[in-house]
mmCIF file of C-alpha atoms in Angstrom:
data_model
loop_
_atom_site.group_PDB
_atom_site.id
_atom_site.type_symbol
_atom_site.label_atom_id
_atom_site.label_comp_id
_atom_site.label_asym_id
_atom_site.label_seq_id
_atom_site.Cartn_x
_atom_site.Cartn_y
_atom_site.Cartn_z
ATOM 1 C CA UNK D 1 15.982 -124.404 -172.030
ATOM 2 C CA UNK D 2 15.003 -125.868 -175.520
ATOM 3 C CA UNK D 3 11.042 -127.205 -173.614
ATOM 4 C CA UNK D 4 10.771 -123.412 -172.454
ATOM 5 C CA UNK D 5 11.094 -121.968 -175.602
ATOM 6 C CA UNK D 6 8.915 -124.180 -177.305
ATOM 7 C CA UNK D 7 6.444 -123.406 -174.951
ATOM 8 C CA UNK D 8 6.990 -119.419 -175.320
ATOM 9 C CA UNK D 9 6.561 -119.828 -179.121
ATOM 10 C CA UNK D 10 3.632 -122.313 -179.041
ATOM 11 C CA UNK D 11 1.927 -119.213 -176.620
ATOM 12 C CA UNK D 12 2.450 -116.961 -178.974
ATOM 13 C CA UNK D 13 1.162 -118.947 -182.072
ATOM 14 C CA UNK D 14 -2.054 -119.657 -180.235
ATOM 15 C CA UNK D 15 -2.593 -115.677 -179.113
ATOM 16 C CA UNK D 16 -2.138 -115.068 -182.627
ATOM 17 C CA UNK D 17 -4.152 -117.006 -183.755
ATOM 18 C CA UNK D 18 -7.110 -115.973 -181.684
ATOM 19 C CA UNK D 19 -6.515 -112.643 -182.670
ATOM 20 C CA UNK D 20 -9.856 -111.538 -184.697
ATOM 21 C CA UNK D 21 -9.119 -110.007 -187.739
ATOM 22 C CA UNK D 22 -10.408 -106.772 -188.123
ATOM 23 C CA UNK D 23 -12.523 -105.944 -191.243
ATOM 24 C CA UNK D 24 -11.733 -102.444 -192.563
ATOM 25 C CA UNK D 25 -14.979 -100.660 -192.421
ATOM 26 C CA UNK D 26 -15.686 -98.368 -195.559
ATOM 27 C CA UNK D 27 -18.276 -95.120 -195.925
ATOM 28 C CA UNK D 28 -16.980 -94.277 -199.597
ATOM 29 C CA UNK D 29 -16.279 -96.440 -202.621
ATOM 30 C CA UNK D 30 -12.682 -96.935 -202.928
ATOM 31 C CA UNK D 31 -11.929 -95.803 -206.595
ATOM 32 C CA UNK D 32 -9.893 -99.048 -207.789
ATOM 33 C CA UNK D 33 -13.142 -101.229 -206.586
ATOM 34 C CA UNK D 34 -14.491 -103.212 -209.518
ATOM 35 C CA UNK D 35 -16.549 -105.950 -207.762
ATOM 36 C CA UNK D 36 -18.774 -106.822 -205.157
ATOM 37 C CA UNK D 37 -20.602 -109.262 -203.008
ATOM 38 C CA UNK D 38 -23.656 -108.716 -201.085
ATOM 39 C CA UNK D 39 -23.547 -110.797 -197.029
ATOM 40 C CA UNK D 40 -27.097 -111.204 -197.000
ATOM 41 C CA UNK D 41 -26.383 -112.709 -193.125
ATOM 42 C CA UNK D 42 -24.666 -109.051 -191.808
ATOM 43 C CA UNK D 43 -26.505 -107.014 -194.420
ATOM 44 C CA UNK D 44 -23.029 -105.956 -195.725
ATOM 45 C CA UNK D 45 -21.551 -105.229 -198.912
ATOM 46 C CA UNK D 46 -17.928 -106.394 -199.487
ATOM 47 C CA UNK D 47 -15.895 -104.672 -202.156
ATOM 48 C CA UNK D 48 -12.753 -106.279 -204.272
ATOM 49 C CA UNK D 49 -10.451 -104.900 -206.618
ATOM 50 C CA UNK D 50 -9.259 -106.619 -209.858
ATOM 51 C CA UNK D 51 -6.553 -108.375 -208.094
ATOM 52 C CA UNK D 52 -9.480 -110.224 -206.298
ATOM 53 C CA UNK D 53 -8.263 -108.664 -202.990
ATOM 54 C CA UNK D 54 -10.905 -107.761 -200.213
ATOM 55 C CA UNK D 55 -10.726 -104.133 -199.984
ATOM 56 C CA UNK D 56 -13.338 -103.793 -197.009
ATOM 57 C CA UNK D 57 -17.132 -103.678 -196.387
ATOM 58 C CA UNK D 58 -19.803 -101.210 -196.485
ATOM 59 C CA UNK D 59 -23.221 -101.017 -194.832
ATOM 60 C CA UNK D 60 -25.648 -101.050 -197.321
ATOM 61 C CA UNK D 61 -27.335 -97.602 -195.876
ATOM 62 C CA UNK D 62 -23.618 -95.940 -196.868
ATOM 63 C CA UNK D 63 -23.184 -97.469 -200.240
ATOM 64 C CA UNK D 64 -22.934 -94.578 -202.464
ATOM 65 C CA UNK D 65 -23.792 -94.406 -206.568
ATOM 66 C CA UNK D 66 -21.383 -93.897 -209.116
ATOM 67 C CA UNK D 67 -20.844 -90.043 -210.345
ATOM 68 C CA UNK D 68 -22.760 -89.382 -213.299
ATOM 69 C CA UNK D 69 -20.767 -87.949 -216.528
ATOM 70 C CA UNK D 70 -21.943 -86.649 -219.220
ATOM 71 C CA UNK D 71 -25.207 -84.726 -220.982
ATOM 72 C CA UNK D 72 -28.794 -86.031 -220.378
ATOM 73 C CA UNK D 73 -29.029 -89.612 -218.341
ATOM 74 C CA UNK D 74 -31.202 -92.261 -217.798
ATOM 75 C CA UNK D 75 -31.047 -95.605 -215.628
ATOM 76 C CA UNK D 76 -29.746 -98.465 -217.901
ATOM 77 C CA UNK D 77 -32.074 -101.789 -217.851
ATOM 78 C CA UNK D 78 -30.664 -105.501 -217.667
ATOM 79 C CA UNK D 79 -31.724 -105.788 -221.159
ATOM 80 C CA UNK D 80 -29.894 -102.909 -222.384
ATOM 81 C CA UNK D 81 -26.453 -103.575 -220.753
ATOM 82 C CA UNK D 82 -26.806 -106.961 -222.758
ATOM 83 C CA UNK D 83 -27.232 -104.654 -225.787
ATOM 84 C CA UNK D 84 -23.543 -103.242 -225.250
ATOM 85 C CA UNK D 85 -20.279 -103.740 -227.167
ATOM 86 C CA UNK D 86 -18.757 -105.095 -224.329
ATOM 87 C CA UNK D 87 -21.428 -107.372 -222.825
ATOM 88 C CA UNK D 88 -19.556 -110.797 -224.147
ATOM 89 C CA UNK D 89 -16.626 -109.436 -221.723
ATOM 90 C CA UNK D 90 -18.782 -108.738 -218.915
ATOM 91 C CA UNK D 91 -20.567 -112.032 -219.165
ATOM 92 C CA UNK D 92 -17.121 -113.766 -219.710
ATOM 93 C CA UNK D 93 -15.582 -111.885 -216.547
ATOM 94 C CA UNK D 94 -18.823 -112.862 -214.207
ATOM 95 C CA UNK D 95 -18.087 -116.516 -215.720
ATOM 96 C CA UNK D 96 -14.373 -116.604 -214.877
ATOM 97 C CA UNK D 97 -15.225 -115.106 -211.373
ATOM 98 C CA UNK D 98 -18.288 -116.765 -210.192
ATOM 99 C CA UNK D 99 -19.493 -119.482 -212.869
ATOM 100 C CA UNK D 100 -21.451 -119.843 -215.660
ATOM 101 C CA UNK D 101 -24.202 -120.739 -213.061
ATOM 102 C CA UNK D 102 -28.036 -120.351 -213.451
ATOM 103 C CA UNK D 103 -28.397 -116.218 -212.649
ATOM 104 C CA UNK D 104 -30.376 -113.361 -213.278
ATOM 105 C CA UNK D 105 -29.105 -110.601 -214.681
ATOM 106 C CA UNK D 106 -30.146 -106.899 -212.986
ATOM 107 C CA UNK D 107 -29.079 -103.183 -212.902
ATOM 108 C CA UNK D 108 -30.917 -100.544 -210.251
ATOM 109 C CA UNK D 109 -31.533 -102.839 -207.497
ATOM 110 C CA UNK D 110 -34.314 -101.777 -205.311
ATOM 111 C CA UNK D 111 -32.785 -102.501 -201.923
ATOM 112 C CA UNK D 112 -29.465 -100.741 -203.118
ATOM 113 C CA UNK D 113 -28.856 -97.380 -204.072
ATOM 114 C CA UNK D 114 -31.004 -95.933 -207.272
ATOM 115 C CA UNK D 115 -29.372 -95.420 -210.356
ATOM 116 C CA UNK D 116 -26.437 -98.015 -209.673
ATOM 117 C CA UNK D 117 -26.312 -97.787 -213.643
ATOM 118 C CA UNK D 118 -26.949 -95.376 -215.955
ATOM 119 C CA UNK D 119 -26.333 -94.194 -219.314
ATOM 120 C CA UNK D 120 -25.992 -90.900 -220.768
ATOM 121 C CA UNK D 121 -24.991 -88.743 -224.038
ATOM 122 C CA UNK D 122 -21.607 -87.537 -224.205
ATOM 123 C CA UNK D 123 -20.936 -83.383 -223.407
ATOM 124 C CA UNK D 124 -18.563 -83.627 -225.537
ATOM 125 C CA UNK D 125 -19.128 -81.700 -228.999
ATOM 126 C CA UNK D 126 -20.441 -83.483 -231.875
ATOM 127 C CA UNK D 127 -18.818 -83.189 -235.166
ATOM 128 C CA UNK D 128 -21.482 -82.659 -238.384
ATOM 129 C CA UNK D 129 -19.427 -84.128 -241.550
ATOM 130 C CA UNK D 130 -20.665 -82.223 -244.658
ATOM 131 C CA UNK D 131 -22.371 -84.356 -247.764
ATOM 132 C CA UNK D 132 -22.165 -83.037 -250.927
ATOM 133 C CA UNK D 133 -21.634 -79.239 -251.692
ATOM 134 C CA UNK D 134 -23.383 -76.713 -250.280
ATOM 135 C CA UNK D 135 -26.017 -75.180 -252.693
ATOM 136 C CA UNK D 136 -26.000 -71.197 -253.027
ATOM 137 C CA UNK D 137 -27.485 -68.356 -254.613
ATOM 138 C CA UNK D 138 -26.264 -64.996 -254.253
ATOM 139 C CA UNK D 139 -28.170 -61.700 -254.566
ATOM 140 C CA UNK D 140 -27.374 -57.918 -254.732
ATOM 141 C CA UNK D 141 -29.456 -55.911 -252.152
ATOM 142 C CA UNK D 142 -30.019 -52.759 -251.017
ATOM 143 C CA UNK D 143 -31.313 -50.596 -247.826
ATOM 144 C CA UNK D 144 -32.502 -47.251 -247.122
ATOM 145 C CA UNK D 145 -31.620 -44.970 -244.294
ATOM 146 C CA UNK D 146 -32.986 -42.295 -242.230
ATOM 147 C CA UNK D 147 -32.494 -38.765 -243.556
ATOM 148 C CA UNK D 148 -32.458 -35.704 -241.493
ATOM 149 C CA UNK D 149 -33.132 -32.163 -243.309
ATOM 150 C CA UNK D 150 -33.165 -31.337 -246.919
ATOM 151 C CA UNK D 151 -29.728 -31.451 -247.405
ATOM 152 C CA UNK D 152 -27.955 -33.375 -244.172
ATOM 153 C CA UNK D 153 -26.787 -36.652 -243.010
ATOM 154 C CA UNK D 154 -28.356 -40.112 -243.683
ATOM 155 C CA UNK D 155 -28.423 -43.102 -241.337
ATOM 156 C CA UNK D 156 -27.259 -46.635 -242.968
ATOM 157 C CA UNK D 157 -27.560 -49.630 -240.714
ATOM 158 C CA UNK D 158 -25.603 -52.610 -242.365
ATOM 159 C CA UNK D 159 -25.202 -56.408 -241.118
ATOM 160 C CA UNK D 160 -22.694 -58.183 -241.659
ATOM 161 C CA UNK D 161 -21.711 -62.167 -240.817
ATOM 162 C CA UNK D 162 -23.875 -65.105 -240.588
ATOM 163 C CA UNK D 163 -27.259 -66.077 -239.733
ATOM 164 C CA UNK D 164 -27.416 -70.127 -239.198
ATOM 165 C CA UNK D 165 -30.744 -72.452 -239.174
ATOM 166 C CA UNK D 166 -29.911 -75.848 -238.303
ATOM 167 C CA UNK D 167 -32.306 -78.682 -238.912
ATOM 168 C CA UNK D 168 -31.275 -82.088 -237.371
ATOM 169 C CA UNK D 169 -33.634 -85.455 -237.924
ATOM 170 C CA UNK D 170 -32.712 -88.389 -236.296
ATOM 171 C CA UNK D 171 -32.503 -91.271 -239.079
ATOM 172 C CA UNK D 172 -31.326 -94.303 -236.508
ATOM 173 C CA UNK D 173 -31.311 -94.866 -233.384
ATOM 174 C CA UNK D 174 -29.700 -96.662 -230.693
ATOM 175 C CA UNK D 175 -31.075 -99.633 -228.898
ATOM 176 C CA UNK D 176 -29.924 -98.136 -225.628
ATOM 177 C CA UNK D 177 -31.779 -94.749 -223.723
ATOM 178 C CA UNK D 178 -34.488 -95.348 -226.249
ATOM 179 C CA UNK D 179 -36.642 -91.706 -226.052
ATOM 180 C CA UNK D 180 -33.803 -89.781 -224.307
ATOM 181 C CA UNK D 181 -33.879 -86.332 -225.126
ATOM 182 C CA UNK D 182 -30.845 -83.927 -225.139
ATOM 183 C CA UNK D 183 -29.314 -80.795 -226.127
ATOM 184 C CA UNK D 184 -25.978 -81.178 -227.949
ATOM 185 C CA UNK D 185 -23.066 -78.628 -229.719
ATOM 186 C CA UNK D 186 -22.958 -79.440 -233.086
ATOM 187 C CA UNK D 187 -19.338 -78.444 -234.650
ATOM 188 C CA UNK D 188 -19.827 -76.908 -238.095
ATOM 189 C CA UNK D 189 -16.837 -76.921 -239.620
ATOM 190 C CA UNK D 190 -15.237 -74.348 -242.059
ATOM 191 C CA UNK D 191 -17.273 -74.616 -245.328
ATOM 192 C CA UNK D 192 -15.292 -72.690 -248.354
ATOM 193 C CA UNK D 193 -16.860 -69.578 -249.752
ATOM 194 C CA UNK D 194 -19.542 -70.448 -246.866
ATOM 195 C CA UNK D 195 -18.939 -70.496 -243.249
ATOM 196 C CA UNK D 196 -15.953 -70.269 -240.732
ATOM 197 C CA UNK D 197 -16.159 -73.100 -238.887
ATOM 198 C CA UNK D 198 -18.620 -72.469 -235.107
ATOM 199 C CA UNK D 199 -20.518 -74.586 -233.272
ATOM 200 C CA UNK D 200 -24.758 -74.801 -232.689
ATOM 201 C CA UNK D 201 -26.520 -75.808 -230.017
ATOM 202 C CA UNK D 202 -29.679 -78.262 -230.884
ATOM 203 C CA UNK D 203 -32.036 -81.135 -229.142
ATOM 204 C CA UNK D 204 -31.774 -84.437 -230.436
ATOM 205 C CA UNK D 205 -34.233 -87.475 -229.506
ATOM 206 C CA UNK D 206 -32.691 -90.958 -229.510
ATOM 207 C CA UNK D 207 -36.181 -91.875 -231.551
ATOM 208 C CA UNK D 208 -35.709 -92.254 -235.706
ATOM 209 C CA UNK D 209 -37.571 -89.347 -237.174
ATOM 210 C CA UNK D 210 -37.504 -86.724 -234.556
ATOM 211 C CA UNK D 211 -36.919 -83.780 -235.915
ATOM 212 C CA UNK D 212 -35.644 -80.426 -234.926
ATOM 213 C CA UNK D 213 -34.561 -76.701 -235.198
ATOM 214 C CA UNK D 214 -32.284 -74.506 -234.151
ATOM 215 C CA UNK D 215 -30.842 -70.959 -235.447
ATOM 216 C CA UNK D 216 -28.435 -68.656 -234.196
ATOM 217 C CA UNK D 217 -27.623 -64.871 -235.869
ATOM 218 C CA UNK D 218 -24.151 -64.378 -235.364
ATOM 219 C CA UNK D 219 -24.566 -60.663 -237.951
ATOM 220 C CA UNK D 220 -23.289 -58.052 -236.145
ATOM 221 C CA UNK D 221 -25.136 -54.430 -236.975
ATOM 222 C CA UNK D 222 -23.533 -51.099 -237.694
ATOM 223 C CA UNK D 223 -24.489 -47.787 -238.620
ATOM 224 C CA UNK D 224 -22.573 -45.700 -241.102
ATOM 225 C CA UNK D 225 -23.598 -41.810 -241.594
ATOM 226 C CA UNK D 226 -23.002 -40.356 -244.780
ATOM 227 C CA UNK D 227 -23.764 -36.680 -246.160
ATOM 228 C CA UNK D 228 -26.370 -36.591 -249.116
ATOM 229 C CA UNK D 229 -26.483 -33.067 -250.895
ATOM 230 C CA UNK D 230 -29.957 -31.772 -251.771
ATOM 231 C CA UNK D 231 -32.009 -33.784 -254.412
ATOM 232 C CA UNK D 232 -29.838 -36.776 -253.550
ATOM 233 C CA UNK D 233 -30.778 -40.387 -252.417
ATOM 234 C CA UNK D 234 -28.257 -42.180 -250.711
ATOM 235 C CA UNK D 235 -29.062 -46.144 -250.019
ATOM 236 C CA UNK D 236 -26.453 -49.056 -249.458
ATOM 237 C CA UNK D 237 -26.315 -52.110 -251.712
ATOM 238 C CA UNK D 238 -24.606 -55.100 -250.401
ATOM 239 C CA UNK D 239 -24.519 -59.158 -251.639
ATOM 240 C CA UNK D 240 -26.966 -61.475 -249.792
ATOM 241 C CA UNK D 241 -25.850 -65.256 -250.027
ATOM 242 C CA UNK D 242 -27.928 -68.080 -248.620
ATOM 243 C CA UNK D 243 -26.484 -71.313 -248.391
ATOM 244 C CA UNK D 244 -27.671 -75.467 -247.822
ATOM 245 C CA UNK D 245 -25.295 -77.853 -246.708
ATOM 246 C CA UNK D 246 -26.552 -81.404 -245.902
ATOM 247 C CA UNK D 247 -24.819 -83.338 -243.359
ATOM 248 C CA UNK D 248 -24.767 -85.999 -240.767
ATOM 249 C CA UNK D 249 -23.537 -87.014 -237.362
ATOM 250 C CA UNK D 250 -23.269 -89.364 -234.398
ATOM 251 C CA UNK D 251 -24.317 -88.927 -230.697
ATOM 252 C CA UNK D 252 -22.918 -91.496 -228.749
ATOM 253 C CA UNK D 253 -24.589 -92.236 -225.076
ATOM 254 C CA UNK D 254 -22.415 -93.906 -222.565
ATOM 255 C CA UNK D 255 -23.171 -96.725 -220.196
ATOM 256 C CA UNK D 256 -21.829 -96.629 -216.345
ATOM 257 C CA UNK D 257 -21.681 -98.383 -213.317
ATOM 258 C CA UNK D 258 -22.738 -102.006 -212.006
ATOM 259 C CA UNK D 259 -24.284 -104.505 -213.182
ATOM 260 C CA UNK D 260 -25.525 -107.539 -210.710
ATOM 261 C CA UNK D 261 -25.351 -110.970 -211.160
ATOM 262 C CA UNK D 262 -28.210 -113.021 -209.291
ATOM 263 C CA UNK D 263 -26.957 -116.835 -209.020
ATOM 264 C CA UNK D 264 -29.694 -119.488 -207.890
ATOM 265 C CA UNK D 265 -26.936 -121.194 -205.716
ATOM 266 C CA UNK D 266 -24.196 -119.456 -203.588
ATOM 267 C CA UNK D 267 -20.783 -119.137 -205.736
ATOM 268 C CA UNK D 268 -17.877 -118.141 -203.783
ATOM 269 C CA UNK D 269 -19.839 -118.106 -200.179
ATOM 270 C CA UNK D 270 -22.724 -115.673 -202.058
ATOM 271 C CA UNK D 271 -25.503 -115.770 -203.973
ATOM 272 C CA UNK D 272 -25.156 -111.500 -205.281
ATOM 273 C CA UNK D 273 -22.274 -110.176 -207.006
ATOM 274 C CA UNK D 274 -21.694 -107.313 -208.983
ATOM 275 C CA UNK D 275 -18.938 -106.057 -211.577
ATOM 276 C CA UNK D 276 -18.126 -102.228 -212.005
ATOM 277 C CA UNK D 277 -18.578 -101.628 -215.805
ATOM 278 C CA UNK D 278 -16.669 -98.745 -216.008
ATOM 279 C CA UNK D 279 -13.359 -101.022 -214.676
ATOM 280 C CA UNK D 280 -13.624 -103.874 -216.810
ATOM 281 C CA UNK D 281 -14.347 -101.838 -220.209
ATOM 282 C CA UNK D 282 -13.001 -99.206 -221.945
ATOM 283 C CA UNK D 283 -15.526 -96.555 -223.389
ATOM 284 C CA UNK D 284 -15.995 -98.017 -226.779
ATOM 285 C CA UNK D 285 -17.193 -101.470 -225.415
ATOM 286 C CA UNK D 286 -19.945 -99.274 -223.183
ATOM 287 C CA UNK D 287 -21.552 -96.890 -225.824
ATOM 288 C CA UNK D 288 -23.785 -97.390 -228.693
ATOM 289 C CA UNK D 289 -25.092 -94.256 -230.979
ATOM 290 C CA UNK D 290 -27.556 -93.078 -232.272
ATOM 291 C CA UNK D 291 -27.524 -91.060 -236.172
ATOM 292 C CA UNK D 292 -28.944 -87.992 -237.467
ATOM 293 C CA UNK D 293 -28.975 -86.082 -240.671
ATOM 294 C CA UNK D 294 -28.699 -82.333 -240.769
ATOM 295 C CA UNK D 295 -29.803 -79.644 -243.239
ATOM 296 C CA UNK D 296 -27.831 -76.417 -242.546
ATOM 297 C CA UNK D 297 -29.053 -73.090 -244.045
ATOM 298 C CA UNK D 298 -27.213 -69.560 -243.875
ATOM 299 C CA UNK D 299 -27.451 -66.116 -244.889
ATOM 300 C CA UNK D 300 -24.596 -63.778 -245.406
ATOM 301 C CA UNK D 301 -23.919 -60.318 -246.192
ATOM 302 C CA UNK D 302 -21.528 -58.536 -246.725
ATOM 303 C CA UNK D 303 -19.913 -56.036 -249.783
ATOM 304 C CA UNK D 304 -21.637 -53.419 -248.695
ATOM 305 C CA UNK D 305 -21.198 -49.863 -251.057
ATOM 306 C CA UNK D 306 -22.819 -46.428 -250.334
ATOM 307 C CA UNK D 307 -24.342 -45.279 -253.856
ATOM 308 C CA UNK D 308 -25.897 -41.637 -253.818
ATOM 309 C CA UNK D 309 -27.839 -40.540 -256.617
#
């Protein structure tokens, strides 16, 4: 009995054994991928997660692009991915992996899907911190109306709020998306005796001494009608302040995706591999910013009196 059922098991080991192992085929990116391997022999592209585990392969016709996040974008160069916060860790992760090996660094391989890194401003709004106090003059005003008859109604109009100009020069700026131009909300916060706090919409250039302008009226307009008797002239006086506040920001532009590493000999059974920055580092270690210095100006009025004389 004991012969027949080594026999049975010894059939069984050997069927399992020559049982192929499938490879799970893949037409998206698996979001907990953060490495890769190019089979230059099958013209595949294998994907691992952090644990080093083979998650499956992709044809290279299917292998999608990251998502892009984020304002204005450009394709990120080898050079400039070398310029990031992070790029110690990347280089110390592709060492730990693969080697410190003769390679070649590269981003937005040709023979793999454009823009396989990128880097772009943030959408998120930009804070202006003020410098200094604001510099003011205040003036007493006054406007006219339409009159109807000799003795009869007059037509005021009156404004009232704020009317901003916002002047933004960029005074540094980053090594990375060199020349990238955006548009960007500015948060202007409350200035006393100034301003409620808004926000402004403006273009920025990551290139030192760019300059540019926005405004935005945000005075509303009202009529008032008042009765002048005969012989009278009715006007409205009101207070006309105009403001300048200096102040300065930061844009910060955000690196994402992969970056390849092209080794002269074969480490780990392949000569391409590539790390997903956007898994290995946290935001911080994949932007860089760029400064700017801001003159805001205003106009407000308000206090408005009807005089009739």
């Amino acid at each position: 009995m004991a012969p027949v059922l080594y026999l049975i098991s010894l059939a069984l080991a050997l069927v399992a054994h020559a049982s192929p192992v499938v490879e799970r085929r893949l037409t998206h990116m698996p979001r907990n991928a953060t490495k890769l391997a190019v089979d230059e022999e099958s013209g595949t592209v294998i994907l691992f997660d952090s644990r080093d585990e083979r998650l499956g392969v992709m044809e290279r016709d299917t292998f999608s692009s990251f998502d892009r996040r984020g304002g204005a974008c450009t394709a990120l160069s080898a050079d400039e991915v070398q310029k990031l916060p992070g790029w110690d860790k990347l280089k110390d992760y592709a060492n730990k992996n693969w080697g410190n090996y003769e390679r070649q660094i590269a981003t937005n391989e040709k023979e793999y899907p454009e823009r396989a890194a990128s880097v772009c401003a943030t959408n998120e709004q930009v804070e202006l911190n003020v410098n200094g106090d604001p510099q003011c003059t205040t003036q007493s005003q006054s406007a006219g109306g339409d009159f109807s008859g000799t003795s009869g109604t007059v037509a005021l109009s009156q404004s009232e709020g704020t009317a901003y100009t916002l002047e933004t020069t960029t005074t540094k700026s980053s090594d990375v998306a060199v020349g990238l131009k955006t548009d960007i909300s500015v948060g202007i916060p409350e200035i006393a005796d100034v301003t409620w706090g808004t926000s402004l919409t403006t273009t920025v250039t990551n290139s030192q001494g760019t300059t540019s302008s926005t405004t935005n009226n945000q005075q509303t307009t009202s009529t008032v009608t008042v009765a002048q008797a005969d012989g009278q002239t009715c006007k409205l006086d009101f207070t006309s302040q105009t403001c300048t506040t200096k102040g300065s920001g930061n844009l910060p532009f955000i690196a994402t995706g992969w970056v390849w590493f092209e080794y002269k000999k074969k480490t780990k059974n392949h000569w391409l591999w590539a790390v997903n920055m956007d898994a290995i580092l946290d935001e911080g270690d994949r932007s860089v910013s760029l400064s700017f210095d801001s003159i805001l100006s205003t106009e407000t009025k308000s206090q408005y009196n009807v005089v009739c004389q």
